[in-house]
Amino acid sequence: MKIRQDLSIGENLRRFRDRAGLTQEQVAAQLQVMGLAVSREMLSQMERGKYNIRVSELKGLKEIYKVQYEDFFEGI
């Protein structure tokens, strides 16, 4: 079985951020308060599927967006 390498949760990340009514800068700031060195540019790259997200960053985004981990993979 071959595993696809082109899957991205970026669209879901953007949708959750929009639903939360937050800007990329606001999310990056909240992640920084949690002790994660994430810039607005890094968050932009996550949403475009151009950045490999660390588990710690995914955990922080889960808390900010108030979603479950499986929600990140919806539709993939």
mmCIF file with all atom_site columns, N, CA and C in Angstrom:
data_model
loop_
_atom_site.group_PDB
_atom_site.id
_atom_site.type_symbol
_atom_site.label_atom_id
_atom_site.label_alt_id
_atom_site.label_comp_id
_atom_site.label_asym_id
_atom_site.label_entity_id
_atom_site.label_seq_id
_atom_site.pdbx_PDB_ins_code
_atom_site.Cartn_x
_atom_site.Cartn_y
_atom_site.Cartn_z
_atom_site.occupancy
_atom_site.B_iso_or_equiv
_atom_site.pdbx_formal_charge
_atom_site.auth_seq_id
_atom_site.auth_comp_id
_atom_site.auth_asym_id
_atom_site.auth_atom_id
_atom_site.pdbx_PDB_model_num
ATOM 1   N N  . MET A 1 1  ? 0.835   -1.179 0.000  1.00 0.00 ? 1  MET A N  1
ATOM 2   C CA . MET A 1 1  ? 0.000   0.000  0.000  1.00 0.00 ? 1  MET A CA 1
ATOM 3   C C  . MET A 1 1  ? 0.885   1.249  0.000  1.00 0.00 ? 1  MET A C  1
ATOM 4   N N  . LYS A 1 2  ? 0.567   2.159  -0.873 1.00 0.00 ? 2  LYS A N  1
ATOM 5   C CA . LYS A 1 2  ? 1.326   3.399  -0.981 1.00 0.00 ? 2  LYS A CA 1
ATOM 6   C C  . LYS A 1 2  ? 0.613   4.504  -0.200 1.00 0.00 ? 2  LYS A C  1
ATOM 7   N N  . ILE A 1 3  ? 1.359   5.239  0.590  1.00 0.00 ? 3  ILE A N  1
ATOM 8   C CA . ILE A 1 3  ? 0.795   6.334  1.381  1.00 0.00 ? 3  ILE A CA 1
ATOM 9   C C  . ILE A 1 3  ? 0.936   7.628  0.612  1.00 0.00 ? 3  ILE A C  1
ATOM 10  N N  . ARG A 1 4  ? -0.179  8.348  0.487  1.00 0.00 ? 4  ARG A N  1
ATOM 11  C CA . ARG A 1 4  ? -0.131  9.635  -0.213 1.00 0.00 ? 4  ARG A CA 1
ATOM 12  C C  . ARG A 1 4  ? 0.674   10.637 0.595  1.00 0.00 ? 4  ARG A C  1
ATOM 13  N N  . GLN A 1 5  ? 1.482   11.402 -0.097 1.00 0.00 ? 5  GLN A N  1
ATOM 14  C CA . GLN A 1 5  ? 2.342   12.381 0.554  1.00 0.00 ? 5  GLN A CA 1
ATOM 15  C C  . GLN A 1 5  ? 1.846   13.811 0.349  1.00 0.00 ? 5  GLN A C  1
ATOM 16  N N  . ASP A 1 6  ? 0.772   13.981 -0.415 1.00 0.00 ? 6  ASP A N  1
ATOM 17  C CA . ASP A 1 6  ? 0.314   15.331 -0.751 1.00 0.00 ? 6  ASP A CA 1
ATOM 18  C C  . ASP A 1 6  ? -0.894  15.766 0.067  1.00 0.00 ? 6  ASP A C  1
ATOM 19  N N  . LEU A 1 7  ? -1.187  15.074 1.157  1.00 0.00 ? 7  LEU A N  1
ATOM 20  C CA . LEU A 1 7  ? -2.334  15.437 1.981  1.00 0.00 ? 7  LEU A CA 1
ATOM 21  C C  . LEU A 1 7  ? -1.995  16.653 2.843  1.00 0.00 ? 7  LEU A C  1
ATOM 22  N N  . SER A 1 8  ? -2.964  17.524 3.022  1.00 0.00 ? 8  SER A N  1
ATOM 23  C CA . SER A 1 8  ? -2.746  18.728 3.811  1.00 0.00 ? 8  SER A CA 1
ATOM 24  C C  . SER A 1 8  ? -3.984  19.050 4.635  1.00 0.00 ? 8  SER A C  1
ATOM 25  N N  . ILE A 1 9  ? -3.747  19.480 5.863  1.00 0.00 ? 9  ILE A N  1
ATOM 26  C CA . ILE A 1 9  ? -4.860  19.915 6.717  1.00 0.00 ? 9  ILE A CA 1
ATOM 27  C C  . ILE A 1 9  ? -5.009  21.431 6.662  1.00 0.00 ? 9  ILE A C  1
ATOM 28  N N  . GLY A 1 10 ? -4.264  22.069 5.771  1.00 0.00 ? 10 GLY A N  1
ATOM 29  C CA . GLY A 1 10 ? -4.237  23.530 5.697  1.00 0.00 ? 10 GLY A CA 1
ATOM 30  C C  . GLY A 1 10 ? -5.602  24.180 5.539  1.00 0.00 ? 10 GLY A C  1
ATOM 31  N N  . GLU A 1 11 ? -6.433  23.641 4.645  1.00 0.00 ? 11 GLU A N  1
ATOM 32  C CA . GLU A 1 11 ? -7.759  24.234 4.443  1.00 0.00 ? 11 GLU A CA 1
ATOM 33  C C  . GLU A 1 11 ? -8.590  24.158 5.715  1.00 0.00 ? 11 GLU A C  1
ATOM 34  N N  . ASN A 1 12 ? -8.475  23.045 6.435  1.00 0.00 ? 12 ASN A N  1
ATOM 35  C CA . ASN A 1 12 ? -9.208  22.908 7.692  1.00 0.00 ? 12 ASN A CA 1
ATOM 36  C C  . ASN A 1 12 ? -8.693  23.906 8.726  1.00 0.00 ? 12 ASN A C  1
ATOM 37  N N  . LEU A 1 13 ? -7.381  24.112 8.774  1.00 0.00 ? 13 LEU A N  1
ATOM 38  C CA . LEU A 1 13 ? -6.822  25.086 9.708  1.00 0.00 ? 13 LEU A CA 1
ATOM 39  C C  . LEU A 1 13 ? -7.371  26.484 9.432  1.00 0.00 ? 13 LEU A C  1
ATOM 40  N N  . ARG A 1 14 ? -7.416  26.858 8.162  1.00 0.00 ? 14 ARG A N  1
ATOM 41  C CA . ARG A 1 14 ? -7.931  28.182 7.804  1.00 0.00 ? 14 ARG A CA 1
ATOM 42  C C  . ARG A 1 14 ? -9.413  28.296 8.153  1.00 0.00 ? 14 ARG A C  1
ATOM 43  N N  . ARG A 1 15 ? -10.162 27.242 7.886  1.00 0.00 ? 15 ARG A N  1
ATOM 44  C CA . ARG A 1 15 ? -11.594 27.250 8.184  1.00 0.00 ? 15 ARG A CA 1
ATOM 45  C C  . ARG A 1 15 ? -11.832 27.406 9.689  1.00 0.00 ? 15 ARG A C  1
ATOM 46  N N  . PHE A 1 16 ? -11.076 26.671 10.503 1.00 0.00 ? 16 PHE A N  1
ATOM 47  C CA . PHE A 1 16 ? -11.229 26.780 11.960 1.00 0.00 ? 16 PHE A CA 1
ATOM 48  C C  . PHE A 1 16 ? -10.855 28.178 12.445 1.00 0.00 ? 16 PHE A C  1
ATOM 49  N N  . ARG A 1 17 ? -9.806  28.755 11.859 1.00 0.00 ? 17 ARG A N  1
ATOM 50  C CA . ARG A 1 17 ? -9.391  30.108 12.265 1.00 0.00 ? 17 ARG A CA 1
ATOM 51  C C  . ARG A 1 17 ? -10.467 31.124 11.900 1.00 0.00 ? 17 ARG A C  1
ATOM 52  N N  . ASP A 1 18 ? -10.994 30.998 10.685 1.00 0.00 ? 18 ASP A N  1
ATOM 53  C CA . ASP A 1 18 ? -12.070 31.902 10.259 1.00 0.00 ? 18 ASP A CA 1
ATOM 54  C C  . ASP A 1 18 ? -13.289 31.759 11.158 1.00 0.00 ? 18 ASP A C  1
ATOM 55  N N  . ARG A 1 19 ? -13.628 30.515 11.471 1.00 0.00 ? 19 ARG A N  1
ATOM 56  C CA . ARG A 1 19 ? -14.788 30.259 12.327 1.00 0.00 ? 19 ARG A CA 1
ATOM 57  C C  . ARG A 1 19 ? -14.595 30.860 13.721 1.00 0.00 ? 19 ARG A C  1
ATOM 58  N N  . ALA A 1 20 ? -13.348 30.867 14.201 1.00 0.00 ? 20 ALA A N  1
ATOM 59  C CA . ALA A 1 20 ? -13.034 31.445 15.509 1.00 0.00 ? 20 ALA A CA 1
ATOM 60  C C  . ALA A 1 20 ? -12.967 32.969 15.455 1.00 0.00 ? 20 ALA A C  1
ATOM 61  N N  . GLY A 1 21 ? -12.980 33.539 14.238 1.00 0.00 ? 21 GLY A N  1
ATOM 62  C CA . GLY A 1 21 ? -12.922 34.985 14.087 1.00 0.00 ? 21 GLY A CA 1
ATOM 63  C C  . GLY A 1 21 ? -11.565 35.565 14.436 1.00 0.00 ? 21 GLY A C  1
ATOM 64  N N  . LEU A 1 22 ? -10.505 34.804 14.173 1.00 0.00 ? 22 LEU A N  1
ATOM 65  C CA . LEU A 1 22 ? -9.157  35.237 14.522 1.00 0.00 ? 22 LEU A CA 1
ATOM 66  C C  . LEU A 1 22 ? -8.314  35.483 13.279 1.00 0.00 ? 22 LEU A C  1
ATOM 67  N N  . THR A 1 23 ? -7.378  36.409 13.388 1.00 0.00 ? 23 THR A N  1
ATOM 68  C CA . THR A 1 23 ? -6.410  36.636 12.318 1.00 0.00 ? 23 THR A CA 1
ATOM 69  C C  . THR A 1 23 ? -5.225  35.694 12.523 1.00 0.00 ? 23 THR A C  1
ATOM 70  N N  . GLN A 1 24 ? -4.400  35.565 11.508 1.00 0.00 ? 24 GLN A N  1
ATOM 71  C CA . GLN A 1 24 ? -3.190  34.751 11.654 1.00 0.00 ? 24 GLN A CA 1
ATOM 72  C C  . GLN A 1 24 ? -2.290  35.317 12.746 1.00 0.00 ? 24 GLN A C  1
ATOM 73  N N  . GLU A 1 25 ? -2.197  36.628 12.827 1.00 0.00 ? 25 GLU A N  1
ATOM 74  C CA . GLU A 1 25 ? -1.368  37.250 13.862 1.00 0.00 ? 25 GLU A CA 1
ATOM 75  C C  . GLU A 1 25 ? -1.879  36.926 15.257 1.00 0.00 ? 25 GLU A C  1
ATOM 76  N N  . GLN A 1 26 ? -3.209  36.941 15.436 1.00 0.00 ? 26 GLN A N  1
ATOM 77  C CA . GLN A 1 26 ? -3.782  36.631 16.746 1.00 0.00 ? 26 GLN A CA 1
ATOM 78  C C  . GLN A 1 26 ? -3.510  35.185 17.143 1.00 0.00 ? 26 GLN A C  1
ATOM 79  N N  . VAL A 1 27 ? -3.647  34.271 16.189 1.00 0.00 ? 27 VAL A N  1
ATOM 80  C CA . VAL A 1 27 ? -3.377  32.857 16.483 1.00 0.00 ? 27 VAL A CA 1
ATOM 81  C C  . VAL A 1 27 ? -1.904  32.662 16.806 1.00 0.00 ? 27 VAL A C  1
ATOM 82  N N  . ALA A 1 28 ? -1.026  33.269 16.019 1.00 0.00 ? 28 ALA A N  1
ATOM 83  C CA . ALA A 1 28 ? 0.411   33.156 16.270 1.00 0.00 ? 28 ALA A CA 1
ATOM 84  C C  . ALA A 1 28 ? 0.748   33.692 17.658 1.00 0.00 ? 28 ALA A C  1
ATOM 85  N N  . ALA A 1 29 ? 0.130   34.808 18.037 1.00 0.00 ? 29 ALA A N  1
ATOM 86  C CA . ALA A 1 29 ? 0.379   35.388 19.359 1.00 0.00 ? 29 ALA A CA 1
ATOM 87  C C  . ALA A 1 29 ? -0.075  34.435 20.467 1.00 0.00 ? 29 ALA A C  1
ATOM 88  N N  . GLN A 1 30 ? -1.227  33.820 20.290 1.00 0.00 ? 30 GLN A N  1
ATOM 89  C CA . GLN A 1 30 ? -1.718  32.870 21.300 1.00 0.00 ? 30 GLN A CA 1
ATOM 90  C C  . GLN A 1 30 ? -0.793  31.661 21.409 1.00 0.00 ? 30 GLN A C  1
ATOM 91  N N  . LEU A 1 31 ? -0.294  31.187 20.277 1.00 0.00 ? 31 LEU A N  1
ATOM 92  C CA . LEU A 1 31 ? 0.639   30.064 20.302 1.00 0.00 ? 31 LEU A CA 1
ATOM 93  C C  . LEU A 1 31 ? 1.940   30.467 21.005 1.00 0.00 ? 31 LEU A C  1
ATOM 94  N N  . GLN A 1 32 ? 2.389   31.701 20.780 1.00 0.00 ? 32 GLN A N  1
ATOM 95  C CA . GLN A 1 32 ? 3.607   32.184 21.433 1.00 0.00 ? 32 GLN A CA 1
ATOM 96  C C  . GLN A 1 32 ? 3.417   32.258 22.947 1.00 0.00 ? 32 GLN A C  1
ATOM 97  N N  . VAL A 1 33 ? 2.235   32.672 23.398 1.00 0.00 ? 33 VAL A N  1
ATOM 98  C CA . VAL A 1 33 ? 1.943   32.716 24.836 1.00 0.00 ? 33 VAL A CA 1
ATOM 99  C C  . VAL A 1 33 ? 2.007   31.307 25.425 1.00 0.00 ? 33 VAL A C  1
ATOM 100 N N  . MET A 1 34 ? 1.656   30.306 24.619 1.00 0.00 ? 34 MET A N  1
ATOM 101 C CA . MET A 1 34 ? 1.722   28.898 25.048 1.00 0.00 ? 34 MET A CA 1
ATOM 102 C C  . MET A 1 34 ? 3.156   28.374 25.039 1.00 0.00 ? 34 MET A C  1
ATOM 103 N N  . GLY A 1 35 ? 4.104   29.206 24.600 1.00 0.00 ? 35 GLY A N  1
ATOM 104 C CA . GLY A 1 35 ? 5.504   28.802 24.576 1.00 0.00 ? 35 GLY A CA 1
ATOM 105 C C  . GLY A 1 35 ? 5.963   28.210 23.256 1.00 0.00 ? 35 GLY A C  1
ATOM 106 N N  . LEU A 1 36 ? 5.158   28.380 22.210 1.00 0.00 ? 36 LEU A N  1
ATOM 107 C CA . LEU A 1 36 ? 5.497   27.847 20.895 1.00 0.00 ? 36 LEU A CA 1
ATOM 108 C C  . LEU A 1 36 ? 5.988   28.987 19.999 1.00 0.00 ? 36 LEU A C  1
ATOM 109 N N  . ALA A 1 37 ? 7.132   28.799 19.388 1.00 0.00 ? 37 ALA A N  1
ATOM 110 C CA . ALA A 1 37 ? 7.731   29.831 18.540 1.00 0.00 ? 37 ALA A CA 1
ATOM 111 C C  . ALA A 1 37 ? 7.123   29.754 17.134 1.00 0.00 ? 37 ALA A C  1
ATOM 112 N N  . VAL A 1 38 ? 5.908   30.258 16.999 1.00 0.00 ? 38 VAL A N  1
ATOM 113 C CA . VAL A 1 38 ? 5.192   30.236 15.719 1.00 0.00 ? 38 VAL A CA 1
ATOM 114 C C  . VAL A 1 38 ? 4.920   31.676 15.291 1.00 0.00 ? 38 VAL A C  1
ATOM 115 N N  . SER A 1 39 ? 5.363   32.022 14.100 1.00 0.00 ? 39 SER A N  1
ATOM 116 C CA . SER A 1 39 ? 5.121   33.361 13.564 1.00 0.00 ? 39 SER A CA 1
ATOM 117 C C  . SER A 1 39 ? 3.879   33.349 12.676 1.00 0.00 ? 39 SER A C  1
ATOM 118 N N  . ARG A 1 40 ? 3.426   34.517 12.288 1.00 0.00 ? 40 ARG A N  1
ATOM 119 C CA . ARG A 1 40 ? 2.297   34.620 11.374 1.00 0.00 ? 40 ARG A CA 1
ATOM 120 C C  . ARG A 1 40 ? 2.639   33.954 10.040 1.00 0.00 ? 40 ARG A C  1
ATOM 121 N N  . GLU A 1 41 ? 3.867   34.124 9.595  1.00 0.00 ? 41 GLU A N  1
ATOM 122 C CA . GLU A 1 41 ? 4.303   33.516 8.340  1.00 0.00 ? 41 GLU A CA 1
ATOM 123 C C  . GLU A 1 41 ? 4.270   31.992 8.429  1.00 0.00 ? 41 GLU A C  1
ATOM 124 N N  . MET A 1 42 ? 4.691   31.436 9.553  1.00 0.00 ? 42 MET A N  1
ATOM 125 C CA . MET A 1 42 ? 4.638   29.981 9.723  1.00 0.00 ? 42 MET A CA 1
ATOM 126 C C  . MET A 1 42 ? 3.193   29.497 9.683  1.00 0.00 ? 42 MET A C  1
ATOM 127 N N  . LEU A 1 43 ? 2.302   30.234 10.324 1.00 0.00 ? 43 LEU A N  1
ATOM 128 C CA . LEU A 1 43 ? 0.890   29.857 10.320 1.00 0.00 ? 43 LEU A CA 1
ATOM 129 C C  . LEU A 1 43 ? 0.333   29.931 8.900  1.00 0.00 ? 43 LEU A C  1
ATOM 130 N N  . SER A 1 44 ? 0.734   30.945 8.155  1.00 0.00 ? 44 SER A N  1
ATOM 131 C CA . SER A 1 44 ? 0.320   31.067 6.757  1.00 0.00 ? 44 SER A CA 1
ATOM 132 C C  . SER A 1 44 ? 0.787   29.846 5.960  1.00 0.00 ? 44 SER A C  1
ATOM 133 N N  . GLN A 1 45 ? 2.021   29.425 6.186  1.00 0.00 ? 45 GLN A N  1
ATOM 134 C CA . GLN A 1 45 ? 2.551   28.251 5.496  1.00 0.00 ? 45 GLN A CA 1
ATOM 135 C C  . GLN A 1 45 ? 1.801   26.987 5.900  1.00 0.00 ? 45 GLN A C  1
ATOM 136 N N  . MET A 1 46 ? 1.408   26.881 7.168  1.00 0.00 ? 46 MET A N  1
ATOM 137 C CA . MET A 1 46 ? 0.607   25.729 7.619  1.00 0.00 ? 46 MET A CA 1
ATOM 138 C C  . MET A 1 46 ? -0.705  25.672 6.848  1.00 0.00 ? 46 MET A C  1
ATOM 139 N N  . GLU A 1 47 ? -1.356  26.828 6.716  1.00 0.00 ? 47 GLU A N  1
ATOM 140 C CA . GLU A 1 47 ? -2.648  26.892 6.047  1.00 0.00 ? 47 GLU A CA 1
ATOM 141 C C  . GLU A 1 47 ? -2.535  26.617 4.547  1.00 0.00 ? 47 GLU A C  1
ATOM 142 N N  . ARG A 1 48 ? -1.352  26.850 3.986  1.00 0.00 ? 48 ARG A N  1
ATOM 143 C CA . ARG A 1 48 ? -1.134  26.576 2.563  1.00 0.00 ? 48 ARG A CA 1
ATOM 144 C C  . ARG A 1 48 ? -0.568  25.179 2.325  1.00 0.00 ? 48 ARG A C  1
ATOM 145 N N  . GLY A 1 49 ? -0.351  24.428 3.406  1.00 0.00 ? 49 GLY A N  1
ATOM 146 C CA . GLY A 1 49 ? 0.197   23.081 3.277  1.00 0.00 ? 49 GLY A CA 1
ATOM 147 C C  . GLY A 1 49 ? 1.671   23.058 2.948  1.00 0.00 ? 49 GLY A C  1
ATOM 148 N N  . LYS A 1 50 ? 2.388   24.126 3.277  1.00 0.00 ? 50 LYS A N  1
ATOM 149 C CA . LYS A 1 50 ? 3.811   24.248 2.948  1.00 0.00 ? 50 LYS A CA 1
ATOM 150 C C  . LYS A 1 50 ? 4.717   24.093 4.162  1.00 0.00 ? 50 LYS A C  1
ATOM 151 N N  . TYR A 1 51 ? 4.140   23.722 5.308  1.00 0.00 ? 51 TYR A N  1
ATOM 152 C CA . TYR A 1 51 ? 4.900   23.623 6.554  1.00 0.00 ? 51 TYR A CA 1
ATOM 153 C C  . TYR A 1 51 ? 4.484   22.345 7.261  1.00 0.00 ? 51 TYR A C  1
ATOM 154 N N  . ASN A 1 52 ? 5.450   21.567 7.682  1.00 0.00 ? 52 ASN A N  1
ATOM 155 C CA . ASN A 1 52 ? 5.171   20.345 8.433  1.00 0.00 ? 52 ASN A CA 1
ATOM 156 C C  . ASN A 1 52 ? 4.921   20.714 9.896  1.00 0.00 ? 52 ASN A C  1
ATOM 157 N N  . ILE A 1 53 ? 3.697   20.536 10.320 1.00 0.00 ? 53 ILE A N  1
ATOM 158 C CA . ILE A 1 53 ? 3.267   20.959 11.647 1.00 0.00 ? 53 ILE A CA 1
ATOM 159 C C  . ILE A 1 53 ? 3.767   19.972 12.703 1.00 0.00 ? 53 ILE A C  1
ATOM 160 N N  . ARG A 1 54 ? 4.320   20.516 13.768 1.00 0.00 ? 54 ARG A N  1
ATOM 161 C CA . ARG A 1 54 ? 4.772   19.695 14.896 1.00 0.00 ? 54 ARG A CA 1
ATOM 162 C C  . ARG A 1 54 ? 3.565   19.331 15.760 1.00 0.00 ? 54 ARG A C  1
ATOM 163 N N  . VAL A 1 55 ? 3.698   18.241 16.472 1.00 0.00 ? 55 VAL A N  1
ATOM 164 C CA . VAL A 1 55 ? 2.606   17.790 17.343 1.00 0.00 ? 55 VAL A CA 1
ATOM 165 C C  . VAL A 1 55 ? 2.283   18.864 18.383 1.00 0.00 ? 55 VAL A C  1
ATOM 166 N N  . SER A 1 56 ? 3.296   19.518 18.939 1.00 0.00 ? 56 SER A N  1
ATOM 167 C CA . SER A 1 56 ? 3.060   20.555 19.942 1.00 0.00 ? 56 SER A CA 1
ATOM 168 C C  . SER A 1 56 ? 2.259   21.718 19.347 1.00 0.00 ? 56 SER A C  1
ATOM 169 N N  . GLU A 1 57 ? 2.516   22.055 18.095 1.00 0.00 ? 57 GLU A N  1
ATOM 170 C CA . GLU A 1 57 ? 1.772   23.132 17.424 1.00 0.00 ? 57 GLU A CA 1
ATOM 171 C C  . GLU A 1 57 ? 0.332   22.700 17.169 1.00 0.00 ? 57 GLU A C  1
ATOM 172 N N  . LEU A 1 58 ? 0.151   21.455 16.767 1.00 0.00 ? 58 LEU A N  1
ATOM 173 C CA . LEU A 1 58 ? -1.197  20.938 16.535 1.00 0.00 ? 58 LEU A CA 1
ATOM 174 C C  . LEU A 1 58 ? -1.994  20.927 17.838 1.00 0.00 ? 58 LEU A C  1
ATOM 175 N N  . LYS A 1 59 ? -1.343  20.577 18.929 1.00 0.00 ? 59 LYS A N  1
ATOM 176 C CA . LYS A 1 59 ? -1.989  20.588 20.246 1.00 0.00 ? 59 LYS A CA 1
ATOM 177 C C  . LYS A 1 59 ? -2.435  22.007 20.605 1.00 0.00 ? 59 LYS A C  1
ATOM 178 N N  . GLY A 1 60 ? -1.558  22.985 20.358 1.00 0.00 ? 60 GLY A N  1
ATOM 179 C CA . GLY A 1 60 ? -1.914  24.380 20.635 1.00 0.00 ? 60 GLY A CA 1
ATOM 180 C C  . GLY A 1 60 ? -3.068  24.851 19.774 1.00 0.00 ? 60 GLY A C  1
ATOM 181 N N  . LEU A 1 61 ? -3.063  24.502 18.490 1.00 0.00 ? 61 LEU A N  1
ATOM 182 C CA . LEU A 1 61 ? -4.152  24.895 17.589 1.00 0.00 ? 61 LEU A CA 1
ATOM 183 C C  . LEU A 1 61 ? -5.465  24.235 18.005 1.00 0.00 ? 61 LEU A C  1
ATOM 184 N N  . LYS A 1 62 ? -5.391  22.999 18.481 1.00 0.00 ? 62 LYS A N  1
ATOM 185 C CA . LYS A 1 62 ? -6.577  22.295 18.967 1.00 0.00 ? 62 LYS A CA 1
ATOM 186 C C  . LYS A 1 62 ? -7.214  23.075 20.121 1.00 0.00 ? 62 LYS A C  1
ATOM 187 N N  . GLU A 1 63 ? -6.387  23.558 21.035 1.00 0.00 ? 63 GLU A N  1
ATOM 188 C CA . GLU A 1 63 ? -6.887  24.321 22.183 1.00 0.00 ? 63 GLU A CA 1
ATOM 189 C C  . GLU A 1 63 ? -7.482  25.659 21.735 1.00 0.00 ? 63 GLU A C  1
ATOM 190 N N  . ILE A 1 64 ? -6.799  26.346 20.844 1.00 0.00 ? 64 ILE A N  1
ATOM 191 C CA . ILE A 1 64 ? -7.266  27.657 20.383 1.00 0.00 ? 64 ILE A CA 1
ATOM 192 C C  . ILE A 1 64 ? -8.580  27.537 19.621 1.00 0.00 ? 64 ILE A C  1
ATOM 193 N N  . TYR A 1 65 ? -8.661  26.566 18.723 1.00 0.00 ? 65 TYR A N  1
ATOM 194 C CA . TYR A 1 65 ? -9.840  26.422 17.867 1.00 0.00 ? 65 TYR A CA 1
ATOM 195 C C  . TYR A 1 65 ? -10.956 25.608 18.517 1.00 0.00 ? 65 TYR A C  1
ATOM 196 N N  . LYS A 1 66 ? -10.651 24.996 19.690 1.00 0.00 ? 66 LYS A N  1
ATOM 197 C CA . LYS A 1 66 ? -11.641 24.200 20.422 1.00 0.00 ? 66 LYS A CA 1
ATOM 198 C C  . LYS A 1 66 ? -12.250 23.100 19.542 1.00 0.00 ? 66 LYS A C  1
ATOM 199 N N  . VAL A 1 67 ? -11.355 22.307 18.950 1.00 0.00 ? 67 VAL A N  1
ATOM 200 C CA . VAL A 1 67 ? -11.756 21.189 18.095 1.00 0.00 ? 67 VAL A CA 1
ATOM 201 C C  . VAL A 1 67 ? -11.090 19.916 18.612 1.00 0.00 ? 67 VAL A C  1
ATOM 202 N N  . GLN A 1 68 ? -11.487 18.800 18.050 1.00 0.00 ? 68 GLN A N  1
ATOM 203 C CA . GLN A 1 68 ? -10.864 17.511 18.357 1.00 0.00 ? 68 GLN A CA 1
ATOM 204 C C  . GLN A 1 68 ? -9.783  17.244 17.303 1.00 0.00 ? 68 GLN A C  1
ATOM 205 N N  . TYR A 1 69 ? -8.829  16.389 17.632 1.00 0.00 ? 69 TYR A N  1
ATOM 206 C CA . TYR A 1 69 ? -7.762  16.094 16.681 1.00 0.00 ? 69 TYR A CA 1
ATOM 207 C C  . TYR A 1 69 ? -8.302  15.572 15.348 1.00 0.00 ? 69 TYR A C  1
ATOM 208 N N  . GLU A 1 70 ? -9.324  14.723 15.410 1.00 0.00 ? 70 GLU A N  1
ATOM 209 C CA . GLU A 1 70 ? -9.860  14.160 14.159 1.00 0.00 ? 70 GLU A CA 1
ATOM 210 C C  . GLU A 1 70 ? -10.467 15.236 13.271 1.00 0.00 ? 70 GLU A C  1
ATOM 211 N N  . ASP A 1 71 ? -10.886 16.365 13.851 1.00 0.00 ? 71 ASP A N  1
ATOM 212 C CA . ASP A 1 71 ? -11.450 17.461 13.060 1.00 0.00 ? 71 ASP A CA 1
ATOM 213 C C  . ASP A 1 71 ? -10.423 18.015 12.065 1.00 0.00 ? 71 ASP A C  1
ATOM 214 N N  . PHE A 1 72 ? -9.150  18.002 12.448 1.00 0.00 ? 72 PHE A N  1
ATOM 215 C CA . PHE A 1 72 ? -8.109  18.492 11.562 1.00 0.00 ? 72 PHE A CA 1
ATOM 216 C C  . PHE A 1 72 ? -8.047  17.713 10.248 1.00 0.00 ? 72 PHE A C  1
ATOM 217 N N  . PHE A 1 73 ? -8.455  16.448 10.303 1.00 0.00 ? 73 PHE A N  1
ATOM 218 C CA . PHE A 1 73 ? -8.326  15.549 9.148  1.00 0.00 ? 73 PHE A CA 1
ATOM 219 C C  . PHE A 1 73 ? -9.638  15.345 8.410  1.00 0.00 ? 73 PHE A C  1
ATOM 220 N N  . GLU A 1 74 ? -10.655 16.124 8.759  1.00 0.00 ? 74 GLU A N  1
ATOM 221 C CA . GLU A 1 74 ? -11.961 16.017 8.114  1.00 0.00 ? 74 GLU A CA 1
ATOM 222 C C  . GLU A 1 74 ? -11.841 16.255 6.611  1.00 0.00 ? 74 GLU A C  1
ATOM 223 N N  . GLY A 1 75 ? -12.409 15.352 5.835  1.00 0.00 ? 75 GLY A N  1
ATOM 224 C CA . GLY A 1 75 ? -12.409 15.490 4.385  1.00 0.00 ? 75 GLY A CA 1
ATOM 225 C C  . GLY A 1 75 ? -11.150 15.037 3.689  1.00 0.00 ? 75 GLY A C  1
ATOM 226 N N  . ILE A 1 76 ? -10.199 14.517 4.434  1.00 0.00 ? 76 ILE A N  1
ATOM 227 C CA . ILE A 1 76 ? -8.924  14.080 3.825  1.00 0.00 ? 76 ILE A CA 1
ATOM 228 C C  . ILE A 1 76 ? -9.001  12.587 3.558  1.00 0.00 ? 76 ILE A C  1
#
